Short mmCIF file of C-alpha atoms in Angstrom, two decimals:
data_model
loop_
_atom_site.label_atom_id
_atom_site.label_comp_id
_atom_site.label_asym_id
_atom_site.label_seq_id
_atom_site.Cartn_x
_atom_site.Cartn_y
_atom_site.Cartn_z
CA UNK O 20 122.17 53.64 66.38
CA UNK O 21 119.18 52.84 69.00
CA UNK O 22 118.93 55.68 71.27
CA UNK O 23 117.34 55.86 74.72
CA UNK O 24 114.72 58.02 73.36
CA UNK O 25 114.01 55.57 70.49
CA UNK O 26 113.90 52.67 72.94
CA UNK O 27 111.54 54.36 75.18
CA UNK O 28 109.09 55.21 72.30
CA UNK O 29 109.14 51.67 71.07
CA UNK O 30 108.34 50.29 74.61
CA UNK O 31 105.42 52.64 74.80
CA UNK O 32 104.46 51.95 71.30
CA UNK O 33 104.73 55.75 70.36
CA UNK O 34 105.63 56.70 66.81
CA UNK O 35 107.71 59.81 65.86
CA UNK O 36 104.50 61.35 64.44
CA UNK O 37 102.49 60.51 67.83
CA UNK O 38 105.38 62.27 69.73
CA UNK O 39 105.20 65.22 67.40
CA UNK O 40 101.38 65.35 67.76
CA UNK O 41 101.65 65.07 71.56
CA UNK O 42 104.12 67.89 71.78
CA UNK O 43 101.83 70.03 69.45
CA UNK O 44 98.85 69.44 71.46
CA UNK O 45 100.51 70.45 74.81
CA UNK O 46 102.59 73.48 73.43
CA UNK O 47 101.83 76.49 71.04
CA UNK O 48 105.14 75.99 69.37
CA UNK O 49 106.00 72.35 68.75
CA UNK O 50 109.29 70.83 67.62
CA UNK O 51 110.01 70.27 64.06
CA UNK O 52 109.53 66.85 62.54
CA UNK O 53 112.95 66.75 61.10
CA UNK O 54 114.43 67.84 64.51
CA UNK O 55 112.63 65.08 66.35
CA UNK O 56 113.77 62.65 63.66
CA UNK O 57 117.31 63.42 64.14
CA UNK O 58 117.17 63.56 67.94
CA UNK O 59 115.39 60.26 68.03
CA UNK O 60 117.82 58.59 65.61
CA UNK O 61 120.89 59.79 67.43
CA UNK O 62 122.17 62.03 64.64
CA UNK O 63 122.07 65.10 66.89
CA UNK O 64 122.97 65.27 70.51
CA UNK O 65 123.33 69.00 71.08
CA UNK O 66 119.91 70.42 70.89
CA UNK O 67 117.88 73.24 72.60
CA UNK O 68 116.96 72.79 76.30
CA UNK O 69 113.42 73.66 75.49
CA UNK O 70 113.16 70.74 72.90
CA UNK O 71 114.39 68.34 75.86
CA UNK O 72 111.79 69.81 78.37
CA UNK O 73 109.00 69.41 75.87
CA UNK O 74 109.91 65.91 75.04
CA UNK O 75 110.26 64.80 78.77
CA UNK O 76 107.06 66.53 79.67
CA UNK O 77 104.86 64.81 77.16
CA UNK O 78 106.53 61.49 77.91
CA UNK O 79 106.58 62.22 81.64
CA UNK O 80 110.27 61.26 82.03
CA UNK O 81 113.34 63.01 83.48
CA UNK O 82 116.13 64.02 81.07
CA UNK O 83 118.46 61.27 82.07
CA UNK O 84 115.93 58.83 80.77
CA UNK O 85 116.64 60.26 77.19
CA UNK O 86 119.92 62.07 77.31
CA UNK O 87 122.72 60.11 75.56
CA UNK O 88 125.46 60.92 78.12
CA UNK O 89 128.09 58.87 76.86
CA UNK O 90 127.75 60.32 73.35
CA UNK O 91 127.92 63.92 74.92
CA UNK O 92 131.04 63.11 76.75
CA UNK O 93 132.69 61.91 73.65
CA UNK O 94 131.78 65.03 71.91
CA UNK O 95 133.28 67.04 74.85
CA UNK O 96 136.44 64.88 74.74
CA UNK O 97 136.94 65.73 71.01
CA UNK O 98 136.78 69.47 71.72
CA UNK O 99 140.42 69.91 72.75
CA UNK O 100 140.43 73.62 71.64
CA UNK O 101 138.94 76.35 73.60
CA UNK O 102 138.27 79.69 72.04
CA UNK O 103 139.17 82.85 73.98
CA UNK O 104 138.97 86.26 72.62
CA UNK O 105 139.05 85.15 68.90
CA UNK O 106 142.29 83.12 69.67
CA UNK O 107 142.45 79.32 69.99
CA UNK O 108 144.54 77.57 72.53
CA UNK O 109 144.78 74.08 73.91
CA UNK O 110 144.20 73.99 77.60
CA UNK O 111 146.07 70.84 77.97
CA UNK O 112 149.18 72.44 76.48
CA UNK O 113 151.24 74.15 79.31
CA UNK O 114 152.65 76.58 76.66
CA UNK O 115 149.19 77.75 75.70
CA UNK O 116 148.06 78.61 79.30
#
C-alpha cells in the first residue's frame, strides 16, 4: 500500500531513517523506528496525536497531507458496536437504543 506519507517522503527523497533522525533532532523524545515503519507503510492508521504532530512539524506539512482519511473512515464504518457501561449495543438497531 502506498500511503500519502510514503509518497511525500519519496517525492522529497527522505528515507524512513532520515525522518526518524529529523524527529530525533527536533524533539527530546523521538518516534520509534518500528512505529514509523508501520505508519509509513499503512499498517497502522490509529496512532498518537503527538506522533502526527512530530511528523507534520519536521516535514512542514498539515495533517491532511499525510492522514489516510479513507482508511480511517473504513475503520469507523466497521465499528458497529458501541460499548457503554460494560454492555455492548448496536446504535443502528432500534431495539438496542
